[in-house]
């Protein structure tokens, strides 16, 4: 049913032979993720429910016997390098900041990095809200660790990659993406409590596929309202604390508290708070629906989440709204909402597997008719988190 996709590994090996002289000795792979529900809750100590998808960033790498780490990214047709002993000394630009930040964090932990050549390929769309940057970070960390002869626990790796993004790249992201990319399990969504960092895996029904409906409008976390939203949440915490509520984050406010605090709170803080509080409650509802084998119950929960992101959190866009409408009007669609940070990017839809092709045809047309531009569509399976493997001698 699904179209055959080219094998990303073959292309990675071919590029390695083309760009470098030696043989790769390791393969590292990290998936993208789609967040089912729990948007903008991670940096409020809240709840999220992402799933990794079977689209990955793939790295072929080998030690090069020099003191340099050299990385070639196929998507940008660009080779960058930095010293293994002091990876962050001369900051690079663009995509290269992510791997450089990871290397700098590993070095800061006392890990002696080895000189390494690596080719990076991806069959994961970049900038569509599928966490291509977290996938890049985690895959690079796995490759660098392997070449240095160390293995961090997956959670520590996730935390380290997040620190790289926040401190080195300068994007104040939460913890969801690196955790999803590192810890997800095939066939499951990952329920993550971003305060305790407790996780559990919730099976997704095999009769449902994940459809990612990309609006084609690119966002960049750096210049979006992402940092503004974070600041507004911090301001809301300060406002509530100033009125005698001993909270540490918006996670501590419950749906029952809302009527008491909502009236007084100034806008837009009132609506930002309402989104976070109700979204945390929706993550629990969604997890229950999945655990109870009732994926059709996700329809109203996803609708409410999208509305809340559109009206209260104000991170949707006309294209995302049009895509949700097009998805909901297409055959087999159980639930649809914007996913990721917003301000462009993609919609996630849960679609009956038996209707996937009809869904894709209808949503493609529907989006074009609603908004007059072309989207990009893919169906994905819930996949395992990142892995690294030594390459066997033939
Ligand atoms: C981006 C960030 C995540 C999370 C989402 C919104 O993907 O990297 O940490 O905040 O936005 O839910």
CSV table of C-alpha atoms and ligand atoms in Angstrom, one decimal:
chain,number,residue,atom,x,y,z
A,1,UNK,CA,0.0,0.0,0.0
A,2,UNK,CA,2.6,2.5,1.1
A,3,UNK,CA,5.0,3.6,-1.6
A,4,UNK,CA,8.5,2.0,-1.4
A,5,UNK,CA,11.0,4.4,0.2
A,6,UNK,CA,14.6,4.4,-0.8
A,7,UNK,CA,16.9,2.7,1.8
A,8,UNK,CA,18.6,5.7,3.6
A,9,UNK,CA,21.5,3.5,4.8
A,10,UNK,CA,22.7,2.7,1.3
A,11,UNK,CA,22.8,6.3,0.4
A,12,UNK,CA,24.7,7.1,3.7
A,13,UNK,CA,27.3,4.5,2.9
A,14,UNK,CA,27.7,5.7,-0.7
A,15,UNK,CA,28.2,9.3,0.5
A,16,UNK,CA,30.7,8.1,3.1
A,17,UNK,CA,32.8,6.4,0.5
A,18,UNK,CA,32.5,9.6,-1.7
A,19,UNK,CA,33.5,12.1,1.0
A,20,UNK,CA,36.0,10.2,3.2
A,21,UNK,CA,38.8,7.7,2.6
A,22,UNK,CA,38.2,5.1,5.4
A,23,UNK,CA,35.4,2.7,6.1
A,24,UNK,CA,32.5,3.6,8.4
A,25,UNK,CA,32.6,1.3,11.5
A,26,UNK,CA,29.3,2.4,13.1
A,27,UNK,CA,25.8,3.2,12.3
A,28,UNK,CA,23.7,5.5,14.5
A,29,UNK,CA,20.1,6.2,13.8
A,30,UNK,CA,17.6,8.4,15.6
A,31,UNK,CA,13.9,8.8,14.7
A,32,UNK,CA,11.8,11.9,14.4
A,33,UNK,CA,8.7,12.1,16.6
A,34,UNK,CA,5.2,13.2,16.3
A,35,UNK,CA,3.5,14.6,19.4
A,36,UNK,CA,0.1,13.1,19.8
A,37,UNK,CA,-1.0,15.5,22.5
A,38,UNK,CA,0.5,17.6,25.3
A,39,UNK,CA,1.7,20.7,23.5
A,40,UNK,CA,3.8,23.4,25.2
A,41,UNK,CA,3.3,21.5,28.4
A,42,UNK,CA,6.9,20.1,28.7
A,43,UNK,CA,8.5,23.3,29.8
A,44,UNK,CA,5.7,23.8,32.3
A,45,UNK,CA,6.7,20.5,34.1
A,46,UNK,CA,3.6,19.0,32.5
A,47,UNK,CA,2.5,15.8,30.6
A,48,UNK,CA,3.2,14.8,27.0
A,49,UNK,CA,2.3,11.9,24.7
A,50,UNK,CA,4.7,11.7,21.7
A,51,UNK,CA,5.5,8.7,19.5
A,52,UNK,CA,8.7,8.2,17.5
A,53,UNK,CA,8.1,7.6,13.8
A,54,UNK,CA,9.8,5.4,11.2
A,55,UNK,CA,11.7,8.4,9.6
A,56,UNK,CA,15.2,8.9,10.8
A,57,UNK,CA,18.4,10.8,10.9
A,58,UNK,CA,21.1,8.2,10.0
A,59,UNK,CA,24.9,8.5,10.6
A,60,UNK,CA,27.7,6.4,9.2
A,61,UNK,CA,30.9,7.1,11.0
A,62,UNK,CA,34.4,5.9,11.8
A,63,UNK,CA,37.4,7.1,13.7
A,64,UNK,CA,39.8,9.0,11.5
A,65,UNK,CA,43.0,8.9,13.6
A,66,UNK,CA,43.2,12.7,13.7
A,67,UNK,CA,42.2,15.2,16.4
A,68,UNK,CA,39.3,16.5,14.2
A,69,UNK,CA,35.6,15.6,14.1
A,70,UNK,CA,34.4,16.0,10.5
A,71,UNK,CA,30.7,15.9,9.6
A,72,UNK,CA,29.1,15.9,6.2
A,73,UNK,CA,25.4,16.6,6.1
A,74,UNK,CA,23.7,15.4,2.9
A,75,UNK,CA,20.7,17.7,3.3
A,76,UNK,CA,22.9,20.8,3.1
A,77,UNK,CA,25.7,19.2,1.0
A,78,UNK,CA,28.1,20.7,3.6
A,79,UNK,CA,31.2,19.5,5.4
A,80,UNK,CA,32.1,21.0,8.8
A,81,UNK,CA,34.8,20.2,11.3
A,82,UNK,CA,35.9,21.1,14.8
A,83,UNK,CA,38.6,19.9,17.2
A,84,UNK,CA,37.8,16.8,19.3
A,85,UNK,CA,39.6,18.2,22.3
A,86,UNK,CA,37.8,21.5,22.4
A,87,UNK,CA,34.6,21.1,20.2
A,88,UNK,CA,32.9,24.3,21.0
A,89,UNK,CA,35.9,26.6,20.7
A,90,UNK,CA,35.0,28.1,17.4
A,91,UNK,CA,31.2,28.2,17.0
A,92,UNK,CA,29.8,27.1,13.7
A,93,UNK,CA,26.7,28.2,12.0
A,94,UNK,CA,23.3,26.7,11.0
A,95,UNK,CA,22.7,22.9,11.4
A,96,UNK,CA,26.3,22.4,12.5
A,97,UNK,CA,25.6,24.1,15.9
A,98,UNK,CA,23.5,21.1,17.0
A,99,UNK,CA,26.3,18.4,16.6
A,100,UNK,CA,28.9,20.8,17.8
A,101,UNK,CA,26.8,21.6,20.9
A,102,UNK,CA,26.4,17.9,21.7
A,103,UNK,CA,30.2,17.3,21.3
A,104,UNK,CA,30.8,20.3,23.6
A,105,UNK,CA,28.5,18.8,26.2
A,106,UNK,CA,30.1,15.4,26.0
A,107,UNK,CA,33.6,17.0,26.4
A,108,UNK,CA,32.3,19.1,29.3
A,109,UNK,CA,31.3,15.8,31.0
A,110,UNK,CA,34.9,14.7,30.8
A,111,UNK,CA,34.5,12.3,27.9
A,112,UNK,CA,37.6,12.3,25.6
A,113,UNK,CA,36.2,12.5,22.1
A,114,UNK,CA,38.0,10.7,19.3
A,115,UNK,CA,38.6,12.2,15.8
A,116,UNK,CA,35.8,11.0,13.7
A,117,UNK,CA,34.5,11.2,10.1
A,118,UNK,CA,30.7,11.0,9.7
A,119,UNK,CA,28.1,11.3,7.0
A,120,UNK,CA,24.6,12.4,8.1
A,121,UNK,CA,21.5,11.6,6.0
A,122,UNK,CA,17.8,11.9,6.8
A,123,UNK,CA,14.5,10.8,5.4
A,124,UNK,CA,12.8,13.0,8.0
A,125,UNK,CA,11.4,16.3,6.8
A,126,UNK,CA,13.3,19.3,8.4
A,127,UNK,CA,11.5,22.1,10.2
A,128,UNK,CA,8.1,20.4,9.9
A,129,UNK,CA,7.6,19.9,13.7
A,130,UNK,CA,8.9,16.3,13.7
A,131,UNK,CA,12.0,17.0,15.8
A,132,UNK,CA,14.6,16.7,13.2
A,133,UNK,CA,17.0,18.7,15.5
A,134,UNK,CA,16.5,16.3,18.5
A,135,UNK,CA,17.0,13.4,16.1
A,136,UNK,CA,20.3,14.9,14.9
A,137,UNK,CA,21.5,15.6,18.4
A,138,UNK,CA,20.8,12.1,19.7
A,139,UNK,CA,22.2,10.4,16.6
A,140,UNK,CA,25.4,12.5,16.9
A,141,UNK,CA,25.7,11.8,20.6
A,142,UNK,CA,25.4,8.0,20.0
A,143,UNK,CA,28.1,8.2,17.2
A,144,UNK,CA,30.5,10.3,19.3
A,145,UNK,CA,30.0,8.1,22.4
A,146,UNK,CA,30.6,4.9,20.4
A,147,UNK,CA,33.8,6.3,18.8
A,148,UNK,CA,35.0,7.3,22.3
A,149,UNK,CA,34.2,3.9,23.8
A,150,UNK,CA,31.5,5.1,26.2
A,151,UNK,CA,27.7,4.6,26.5
A,152,UNK,CA,25.6,7.0,28.4
A,153,UNK,CA,22.2,5.8,29.8
A,154,UNK,CA,19.5,6.9,27.3
A,155,UNK,CA,17.9,9.4,29.8
A,156,UNK,CA,21.2,11.1,30.4
A,157,UNK,CA,21.9,11.3,26.7
A,158,UNK,CA,18.5,12.9,26.3
A,159,UNK,CA,19.2,15.4,29.0
A,160,UNK,CA,22.6,16.2,27.6
A,161,UNK,CA,21.2,16.8,24.1
A,162,UNK,CA,18.6,19.1,25.5
A,163,UNK,CA,21.3,21.1,27.3
A,164,UNK,CA,23.2,21.3,24.0
A,165,UNK,CA,20.2,22.8,22.3
A,166,UNK,CA,19.4,25.2,25.1
A,167,UNK,CA,22.9,26.3,26.0
A,168,UNK,CA,24.8,26.0,22.8
A,169,UNK,CA,22.3,26.6,20.1
A,170,UNK,CA,20.2,29.0,22.2
A,171,UNK,CA,16.8,27.5,21.7
A,172,UNK,CA,14.9,27.3,25.0
A,173,UNK,CA,13.1,24.0,24.2
A,174,UNK,CA,11.6,21.6,26.7
A,175,UNK,CA,12.6,17.9,27.3
A,176,UNK,CA,9.9,16.1,25.2
A,177,UNK,CA,11.7,15.8,21.9
A,178,UNK,CA,15.0,14.4,23.1
A,179,UNK,CA,13.1,12.0,25.4
A,180,UNK,CA,10.8,10.8,22.7
A,181,UNK,CA,13.7,10.3,20.2
A,182,UNK,CA,15.7,8.4,22.9
A,183,UNK,CA,13.1,6.3,24.7
A,184,UNK,CA,10.1,5.6,22.4
A,185,UNK,CA,9.1,2.0,21.6
A,186,UNK,CA,7.8,0.5,18.4
A,187,UNK,CA,4.0,0.3,18.3
A,188,UNK,CA,3.7,2.6,21.3
A,189,UNK,CA,3.3,6.2,22.4
A,190,UNK,CA,5.4,7.5,25.3
A,191,UNK,CA,3.6,9.0,28.3
A,192,UNK,CA,6.2,11.3,29.9
A,193,UNK,CA,5.8,13.3,33.0
A,194,UNK,CA,8.1,16.2,32.4
A,195,UNK,CA,8.5,16.9,36.1
A,196,UNK,CA,9.4,13.5,37.5
A,197,UNK,CA,10.7,12.3,34.1
A,198,UNK,CA,8.7,9.1,34.7
A,199,UNK,CA,7.6,7.3,31.6
A,200,UNK,CA,5.4,4.5,30.4
A,201,UNK,CA,4.7,3.1,27.0
A,202,UNK,CA,1.1,3.0,25.8
A,203,UNK,CA,0.3,0.6,22.9
A,204,UNK,CA,-1.2,2.3,19.8
A,205,UNK,CA,-3.9,0.3,18.0
A,206,UNK,CA,-2.5,-1.6,15.0
A,207,UNK,CA,-5.5,-0.7,12.9
A,208,UNK,CA,-4.5,3.0,13.0
A,209,UNK,CA,-1.7,4.8,11.2
A,210,UNK,CA,-0.1,8.2,12.1
A,211,UNK,CA,-0.6,10.7,9.3
A,212,UNK,CA,1.7,13.7,9.2
A,213,UNK,CA,0.1,16.5,7.2
A,214,UNK,CA,2.8,19.2,6.6
A,215,UNK,CA,1.4,22.7,5.8
A,216,UNK,CA,4.6,23.5,3.9
A,217,UNK,CA,4.9,26.7,6.0
A,218,UNK,CA,8.3,26.5,7.8
A,219,UNK,CA,8.8,27.7,11.2
A,220,UNK,CA,12.1,28.4,13.0
A,221,UNK,CA,12.0,28.1,16.8
A,222,UNK,CA,14.5,30.8,17.1
A,223,UNK,CA,12.4,33.5,15.5
A,224,UNK,CA,9.0,32.2,16.5
A,225,UNK,CA,6.9,33.2,19.5
A,226,UNK,CA,8.2,30.1,21.3
A,227,UNK,CA,10.5,32.0,23.6
A,228,UNK,CA,7.7,34.6,24.2
A,229,UNK,CA,5.3,31.8,25.2
A,230,UNK,CA,7.8,30.5,27.7
A,231,UNK,CA,8.3,33.9,29.2
A,232,UNK,CA,4.5,34.4,29.5
A,233,UNK,CA,4.2,31.1,31.4
A,234,UNK,CA,7.0,32.2,33.8
A,235,UNK,CA,5.2,35.5,34.2
A,236,UNK,CA,1.9,33.6,35.0
A,237,UNK,CA,3.8,31.6,37.7
A,238,UNK,CA,5.1,34.8,39.2
A,239,UNK,CA,1.7,36.4,39.1
A,240,UNK,CA,0.1,33.4,40.9
A,241,UNK,CA,2.9,33.2,43.5
A,242,UNK,CA,2.5,37.0,44.1
A,243,UNK,CA,-1.1,36.2,45.1
A,244,UNK,CA,-0.2,33.6,47.7
A,245,UNK,CA,-0.3,30.5,45.6
A,246,UNK,CA,2.9,28.5,46.4
A,247,UNK,CA,3.3,26.9,42.9
A,248,UNK,CA,6.6,26.2,41.2
A,249,UNK,CA,5.2,25.8,37.7
A,250,UNK,CA,1.9,25.9,35.9
A,251,UNK,CA,1.7,22.2,36.3
A,252,UNK,CA,0.7,22.9,39.9
A,253,UNK,CA,-2.6,24.5,38.8
A,254,UNK,CA,-5.5,22.1,38.3
A,255,UNK,CA,-8.7,22.4,36.2
A,256,UNK,CA,-10.6,22.9,39.5
A,257,UNK,CA,-8.4,25.8,40.4
A,258,UNK,CA,-9.1,27.6,37.1
A,259,UNK,CA,-12.4,29.4,38.0
A,260,UNK,CA,-10.8,30.9,41.1
A,261,UNK,CA,-7.7,32.3,39.3
A,262,UNK,CA,-9.0,33.0,35.9
A,263,UNK,CA,-11.1,36.1,36.7
A,264,UNK,CA,-8.4,38.2,38.1
A,265,UNK,CA,-5.5,37.2,35.8
A,266,UNK,CA,-4.5,39.7,33.1
A,267,UNK,CA,-4.6,38.7,29.4
A,268,UNK,CA,-2.9,37.0,27.7
A,269,UNK,CA,-1.6,35.2,30.8
A,270,UNK,CA,-5.1,34.0,31.6
A,271,UNK,CA,-5.5,32.2,28.3
A,272,UNK,CA,-1.9,30.9,28.4
A,273,UNK,CA,-2.6,29.4,31.8
A,274,UNK,CA,-5.9,27.9,30.7
A,275,UNK,CA,-4.2,26.1,27.8
A,276,UNK,CA,-1.6,24.5,29.9
A,277,UNK,CA,-4.0,23.4,32.6
A,278,UNK,CA,-6.6,22.0,30.2
A,279,UNK,CA,-3.9,20.4,28.0
A,280,UNK,CA,-2.4,18.5,30.9
A,281,UNK,CA,-5.9,17.1,31.7
A,282,UNK,CA,-6.4,16.2,28.0
A,283,UNK,CA,-3.1,14.2,28.0
A,284,UNK,CA,-4.5,12.0,30.8
A,285,UNK,CA,-7.8,11.6,29.0
A,286,UNK,CA,-6.0,10.7,25.7
A,287,UNK,CA,-3.9,8.1,27.5
A,288,UNK,CA,-7.0,6.6,29.1
A,289,UNK,CA,-8.7,6.4,25.7
A,290,UNK,CA,-5.8,4.5,24.2
A,291,UNK,CA,-5.3,2.3,27.2
A,292,UNK,CA,-9.0,1.5,27.2
A,293,UNK,CA,-8.8,0.5,23.5
A,294,UNK,CA,-11.0,3.4,22.4
A,295,UNK,CA,-9.0,5.4,19.8
A,296,UNK,CA,-12.2,7.0,18.5
A,297,UNK,CA,-12.5,8.9,21.8
A,298,UNK,CA,-9.4,10.8,20.8
A,299,UNK,CA,-11.5,12.8,18.2
A,300,UNK,CA,-13.0,15.3,20.6
A,301,UNK,CA,-9.9,15.4,22.8
A,302,UNK,CA,-7.7,16.4,19.8
A,303,UNK,CA,-10.3,18.9,18.6
A,304,UNK,CA,-10.3,20.6,22.1
A,305,UNK,CA,-6.5,20.6,22.1
A,306,UNK,CA,-6.3,22.3,18.7
A,307,UNK,CA,-8.9,24.9,19.6
A,308,UNK,CA,-7.0,25.6,22.8
A,309,UNK,CA,-3.7,26.0,20.9
A,310,UNK,CA,-5.5,28.3,18.4
A,311,UNK,CA,-7.5,30.5,20.7
A,312,UNK,CA,-5.8,30.4,24.1
A,313,UNK,CA,-2.2,29.7,23.3
A,314,UNK,CA,-2.3,31.4,19.9
A,315,UNK,CA,0.3,29.2,18.2
A,316,UNK,CA,-1.8,27.9,15.3
A,317,UNK,CA,-1.9,29.5,11.9
A,318,UNK,CA,-4.5,29.7,9.1
A,319,UNK,CA,-2.7,26.9,7.3
A,320,UNK,CA,-2.7,24.6,10.3
A,321,UNK,CA,-6.4,25.3,10.9
A,322,UNK,CA,-7.2,24.6,7.3
A,323,UNK,CA,-5.2,21.4,7.5
A,324,UNK,CA,-7.0,20.2,10.6
A,325,UNK,CA,-10.4,20.9,8.8
A,326,UNK,CA,-9.2,19.1,5.7
A,327,UNK,CA,-8.0,16.1,7.7
A,328,UNK,CA,-11.2,15.8,9.7
A,329,UNK,CA,-13.3,15.9,6.5
A,330,UNK,CA,-11.3,13.0,5.0
A,331,UNK,CA,-12.2,9.3,5.2
A,332,UNK,CA,-10.9,7.3,8.1
A,333,UNK,CA,-9.8,10.2,10.2
A,334,UNK,CA,-10.3,9.6,13.9
A,335,UNK,CA,-8.6,12.7,15.3
A,336,UNK,CA,-6.5,15.6,14.1
A,337,UNK,CA,-4.7,18.5,15.6
A,338,UNK,CA,-1.6,20.7,15.1
A,339,UNK,CA,1.5,19.1,16.5
A,340,UNK,CA,4.8,20.5,17.7
A,341,UNK,CA,5.6,24.1,18.5
A,342,UNK,CA,3.1,25.5,15.9
A,343,UNK,CA,3.5,28.8,14.0
A,344,UNK,CA,3.6,26.5,10.8
A,345,UNK,CA,4.7,22.9,10.6
A,346,UNK,CA,2.4,19.9,10.6
A,347,UNK,CA,-0.9,18.4,11.7
A,348,UNK,CA,-1.0,14.9,13.2
A,349,UNK,CA,-4.0,12.7,12.3
A,350,UNK,CA,-4.9,9.3,13.5
A,351,UNK,CA,-6.3,7.4,10.5
A,352,UNK,CA,-7.8,4.0,10.1
A,353,UNK,CA,-5.2,1.9,8.3
A,354,UNK,CA,-7.8,0.5,5.9
A,355,UNK,CA,-8.6,4.0,4.8
A,356,UNK,CA,-5.1,5.5,4.7
A,357,UNK,CA,-4.9,5.8,0.9
A,358,UNK,CA,-8.3,7.4,0.6
A,359,UNK,CA,-7.5,9.7,3.5
A,360,UNK,CA,-4.2,10.9,1.8
A,361,UNK,CA,-6.0,11.6,-1.5
A,362,UNK,CA,-8.8,13.5,0.2
A,363,UNK,CA,-6.7,15.6,2.6
A,364,UNK,CA,-4.3,16.6,-0.2
A,365,UNK,CA,-7.2,18.0,-2.3
A,366,UNK,CA,-9.0,19.4,0.8
A,367,UNK,CA,-6.0,21.4,1.9
A,368,UNK,CA,-5.3,22.7,-1.6
A,369,UNK,CA,-9.0,23.8,-1.8
A,370,UNK,CA,-9.0,25.4,1.6
A,371,UNK,CA,-5.8,27.4,1.4
A,372,UNK,CA,-4.6,27.3,-2.2
A,373,UNK,CA,-1.2,25.8,-1.5
A,374,UNK,CA,0.3,22.3,-1.6
A,375,UNK,CA,0.9,20.4,1.5
A,376,UNK,CA,3.2,17.4,2.0
A,377,UNK,CA,1.8,14.2,3.4
A,378,UNK,CA,3.2,11.0,4.9
A,379,UNK,CA,1.9,8.1,6.9
A,380,UNK,CA,4.2,6.7,9.6
A,381,UNK,CA,4.4,3.9,12.1
A,382,UNK,CA,5.2,4.3,15.7
A,383,UNK,CA,8.9,3.3,16.0
A,384,UNK,CA,11.7,2.5,18.4
A,385,UNK,CA,14.0,5.2,19.8
A,386,UNK,CA,17.6,5.8,18.7
A,387,UNK,CA,20.1,3.0,18.3
A,388,UNK,CA,23.8,2.6,17.5
A,389,UNK,CA,25.5,-0.5,16.1
A,390,UNK,CA,29.0,-1.6,15.2
A,391,UNK,CA,29.2,-2.6,11.5
A,392,UNK,CA,30.1,-6.2,11.1
A,393,UNK,CA,32.9,-7.2,8.8
A,394,UNK,CA,31.5,-8.9,5.7
B,1,LIG,C1,9.1,22.1,20.4
B,1,LIG,C2,10.0,21.9,21.6
B,1,LIG,C3,9.4,21.0,22.6
B,1,LIG,C4,8.0,21.4,22.9
B,1,LIG,C5,7.2,21.6,21.7
B,1,LIG,C6,5.8,22.1,22.0
B,1,LIG,O1,9.0,20.9,19.7
B,1,LIG,O2,11.3,21.5,21.2
B,1,LIG,O3,10.2,21.0,23.8
B,1,LIG,O4,7.9,22.5,23.8
B,1,LIG,O5,7.8,22.5,20.8
B,1,LIG,O6,5.0,21.2,22.6
